Amino acid sequence: MTTCIICKGENPISELNSLTDEHIVPEFIGGSLKVKNVCKVCNSKMGAGFEGKLANSLFYKLPRFLHNIEGKQGNLSTPFSGVYEDVDIGKFQTLPNRRPVPHSRYQN
C-alpha cells in the first residue's frame, strides 16, 4: 500500500513523510500487531492528540497499572502519581515509581 489510510494521500508520501508502523491495538495498552499504512504526519497527530489523551487518562492508566502493562519507554507508573492536598496532613506527593513522599519532605 502506498497511500496513508488516514489522510488518503492528502499528505504525499515522501522521504520526510514515509509510511510508518501503526499499531492495530495501541501500544500503550499492550498492542504489538502493526501494519505499515499510516504516514508519519498522521501518525504523529494521532499519537500527540487522540491516543495521547487516552494514554494519560485514568481510564487507561489504572488497568495498565493493575495488569503490569509497561509503556512505550518500558516504564510502569502508578496512575495516582501527582501532588495532592489533604485537610489534615497538608500537601503530599505520590511519585510515578510508586513511592509516596511524606508531606514533611515534600518540596514544591
Backbone as a ProteinNet text record, in pm:
[ID]
protein_1_A
[PRIMARY]
MTTCIICKGENPISELNSLTDEHIVPEFIGGSLKVKNVCKVCNSKMGAGFEGKLANSLFYKLPRFLHNIEGKQGNLSTPFSGVYEDVDIGKFQTLPNRRPVPHSRYQN
[TERTIARY]
85.7	0	90.3	61.2	145.2	71.4	-46.2	-124.2	-162.4	-155.5	-194.3	-344.3	-381.7	-523.5	-598.6	-525.8	-590.8	-621	-516.8	-535.9	-564.1	-551.4	-576.7	-498.7	-372.3	-285.2	-279.8	-355.1	-353.5	-213	-142.5	-2	80.3	135.6	205.4	319.6	331.6	438.6	570.1	668.6	799.3	905.1	1028.5	1136.7	1113.8	1057	1029.6	896.5	807.5	676.1	650.3	729.3	717.2	601.8	564.2	465.2	532.8	465.2	521.5	442	499.2	428.2	316.6	199.2	84.1	35.4	15.5	-34.1	-184.6	-228.6	-372.2	-440.1	-383.9	-424.6	-315.7	-351.7	-249.4	-142.8	-20	94.6	83.2	19.7	11.2	-77.6	-155.5	-233.8	-187.4	-63.4	-2.9	-9.3	-56.3	-66.3	69.3	85	211.8	192	70.6	41.7	46.3	128.3	148.6	124.1	86.8	79.5	149.1	203.5	275.7	185.1	90.6	-4.1	-51	22.3	-12.1	111	91.2	205.2	253.5	377	440.3	362.7	310.8	234.7	110	33.2	-89.6	-58.4	44.3	81.2	119.7	193.3	232.8	111.4	18.5	-102.8	-184.7	-198.5	-277.3	-209.4	-76.7	-3.6	-8.3	2.1	2.1	-139.4	-235	-372.8	-456.2	-531.1	-627.9	-566	-463	-402.7	-330.9	-269	-200.8	-296.8	-412.9	-513.3	-566.7	-588.7	-635.5	-530.9	-406.5	-298.6	-280.4	-311.1	-292	-417.3	-523.7	-646.3	-644.7	-707.9	-715.6	-783.4	-876.1	-949.2	-853.6	-741.8	-643.2	-523.6	-487.9	-373	-396.8	-515.6	-544.7	-534.9	-601.1	-585.6	-441.3	-369.9	-229	-148.4	-173.8	-103.5	-139.4	-267.6	-313.9	-263.6	-246.4	-204	-56.9	16.5	160.6	194.4	118.8	146.5	236	361.9	458.4	431.3	471.7	456.1	561.7	557.6	648.1	794.4	822.9	959.9	996.7	908.5	937.6	911.6	833.4	807.1	663	643.4	511	497.7	407.6	391.9	250.9	239.5	108.2	18	-107.9	-198.8	-233.7	-194.6	-228.1	-110.9	-7.5	106.1	63.2	116.8	82.8	92	53.5	55.9	-88.3	-109.6	-243.2	-237.1	-352.1	-357.4	-472.1	-440.7	-538.9	-559	-681.5	-712.8	-630.6	-611.3	-542.3	-390	-339	-193.2	-125.1	-200.3	-141.1	-104.5	-3.1	37.2	122.9	101.9	188.5	195.8	296	317.8	332.2	268.7	287.6	371.3	486.8	579.2	541	579.8	548.1	603.4	711.3	770.2	706.1	586.9	503.4	543.5	643.2	684.9	622.6	540.7	485.5	591.3	582.4	674.3	596.1	640.7	568.5	557.9	451.2	425.6	537.8	608	714.9	836.2	851.4	965.4	928.1	799.8	754.6	808.5	867.2	918.2	834.6	785.3	703.6	781
-117.3	0	123.5	220	339.9	467.3	454.3	570.4	553.9	660.6	659.4	633.5	544.7	513.8	622.4	714.7	822.3	941.2	995.2	1115.7	1081.9	954.4	907	986.7	1017.2	1084.2	1235	1293	1438.5	1486	1405.1	1430.5	1333.5	1379.1	1287.8	1212	1085.1	1001.6	1048	1072.4	1120	1068.4	1110.9	1071.5	1124.1	1245.6	1305.9	1260.5	1208.2	1163.8	1021.6	929.1	789.6	721.1	603.6	523.2	464.4	470.4	423.3	305	238.2	128.4	185.8	132.3	173.1	50.5	65.6	-45.3	-59.9	-181.8	-210	-182.8	-237	-205.1	-112.3	3.2	98.7	34.9	77.6	25	48.9	160	192.2	96.3	11.8	-90.2	-230.6	-238.8	-368	-419.1	-338.7	-382.8	-401	-510.2	-533	-560.8	-587.1	-611.4	-479.3	-474.7	-349.7	-368.3	-260.7	-253.5	-125.2	-125.2	-8.1	61.8	142.9	205.6	344.5	407	541.3	629.3	747.1	835.3	896.3	939.9	995.1	1114	1200.9	1318.7	1276.2	1184.1	1138.4	1061.4	979.1	901.7	994	1100.5	1196.9	1269	1306.8	1375.7	1285.2	1158.7	1065.4	1041	1024.7	998.2	1114.8	1235.8	1355.1	1397.1	1360	1402.5	1295.7	1225.1	1126.9	1020.2	951.2	843	895.3	1013.4	1071.5	1102.5	1155.6	1186.5	1058.5	955.6	828.9	767.7	767.3	705.5	772.5	900.6	974.4	981.5	915.1	918.9	807.5	830.6	731.1	604	618.6	504.2	400.2	443.5	350.9	330.9	430.7	417.1	310	305.1	209.7	64.5	24.2	-115.3	-148.5	-52.6	-76.3	-106.5	-30.2	-49	-184.5	-216.5	-340.9	-464.8	-455	-570	-562.7	-468.3	-453.7	-439.1	-357.3	-330	-207.9	-230.2	-120.8	-30.6	94.9	191.2	174.4	260.1	256.5	262.2	337.8	352.7	242.6	144.3	34.8	67.5	172.1	210.2	178.2	163.8	139.7	228.7	323.6	414.3	405.7	442.6	441.4	547.1	514.9	612.9	725.9	709.8	810.3	903.5	902.3	991.1	1135.5	1220.1	1361.3	1424.5	1548.8	1623	1637.5	1605.7	1612.6	1692.9	1738.1	1812.2	1757.8	1728.1	1676.6	1779.7	1792.2	1890.6	1865.6	1739.5	1706.1	1702.7	1647.9	1631.6	1729	1806.3	1903.6	1841	1900.7	1852.8	1727.8	1638.4	1521.9	1488.1	1408.5	1373.3	1222.9	1165	1025.1	1021.4	960.1	958.6	851.6	870.2	772.3	633	623.3	491.8	424.2	469.8	408.2	440.7	523.4	554.9	686.4	685.2	811.1	891.9	1020.6	1110.2	1173.2	1155.3	1215.5	1367.1	1420.6	1563.9	1650.6	1602.4	1681.6	1694.2	1601.4	1604.7	1662.1	1686.7	1733.7	1874.9	1889.6	2020.3	2067.4	2187.1	2241.1	2265.2
0	0	0	-82.2	-92.7	-54.3	2.6	45.4	191.8	265.1	406.5	418.7	510.9	528.8	605.6	668.1	743.3	652	588.4	505.4	359.2	321.6	184.6	79.9	111.8	16.3	27.1	119.7	137.9	175	254	286.4	201.7	89.1	-2.5	66.9	32.3	86.1	23.5	108.3	62.3	158.1	135.6	225.2	366.7	376.5	507.5	566.8	484.2	530.2	480.8	531.9	488.6	561.2	511.2	582.2	705.4	817.4	943.8	996.6	1094.8	1160	1246.2	1230.8	1311.8	1387.1	1516.6	1598.4	1580.1	1555.8	1542.9	1677.6	1783.7	1920.5	1973.1	2028.8	2073.1	2161.9	2139.8	2212.7	2363.1	2403.2	2545.8	2623.4	2554.6	2625.5	2587.3	2539.4	2515.2	2373.1	2279.2	2140.6	2075.8	2002.5	1932.8	1783.8	1740.1	1598.8	1523.2	1417	1344	1195	1129.7	983.4	940.7	821.7	772.7	670.1	721.5	630.2	674.4	765.1	810.8	791.8	729.8	706.4	838.7	836.9	956.8	1013	925.3	969.4	1046.4	989.7	1056.4	1184.6	1181.2	1299	1414.2	1384.1	1487.8	1544.7	1458.1	1504.7	1595.6	1557.6	1639	1773	1772	1895.8	1991.9	1939.4	2024.5	2062.3	1984.2	2008.4	2075.7	1995.9	2042.7	2133	2082.7	2161.6	2284.8	2273.5	2388.4	2501.9	2467.2	2569.3	2633.9	2552.5	2608.8	2700.9	2654.7	2732.4	2867.3	2876.9	3002.2	3088	3045.7	3125.1	3229.7	3342.6	3449.7	3400.3	3305.4	3249.8	3190.8	3133.8	3078.5	3170.2	3249.3	3338.9	3444.8	3500	3607.3	3560.1	3449.9	3405.4	3366	3306.5	3271.7	3398.5	3502.7	3629.5	3691.2	3693.9	3756	3682.8	3550.3	3469.5	3428.4	3488.6	3463.2	3315	3244	3103.3	3096.9	3059.1	3053.7	2934.3	2948.6	2841.4	2734.3	2635.9	2521.8	2565.6	2670.8	2721	2820.3	2839.9	2930.9	3076.7	3101.9	3240.7	3279.9	3407.6	3463.3	3585.8	3580.5	3693.8	3747.6	3873.4	3936.2	3872.5	3848.7	3789	3885.4	4010.4	4110.4	4141.2	4056.6	4083.5	4065.5	4149.5	4144.2	4282	4288.8	4414.5	4462.4	4587	4646.1	4775.2	4819.8	4945.2	5028.5	5153.7	5246.6	5357.2	5407	5510.2	5636.4	5672.8	5796.9	5784.8	5675.6	5667	5571.5	5498.8	5406.6	5273.5	5207.7	5075.5	5085.7	4988.1	4973.8	4826.7	4793	4653.8	4641.8	4540.8	4508.2	4381.7	4389.2	4276.8	4175.3	4047.9	3943.8	3971.5	4048.4	4075.4	4196.7	4234.8	4338.2	4480.8	4503	4639.1	4684.1	4789.3	4839.2	4914.4	4902.9	4974.4	5087	5213.1	5326.4	5311	5363.7	5347.4	5405	5507.5	5568.2	5476.1	5381.3	5289.1	5152.8	5130.6	5000.5	4972.5	4857.8	4813.4	4695.7	4699.3	4590.4	4466.9
[MASK]
++++++++++++++++++++++++++++++++++++++++++++++++++++++++++++++++++++++++++++++++++++++++++++++++++++++++++++

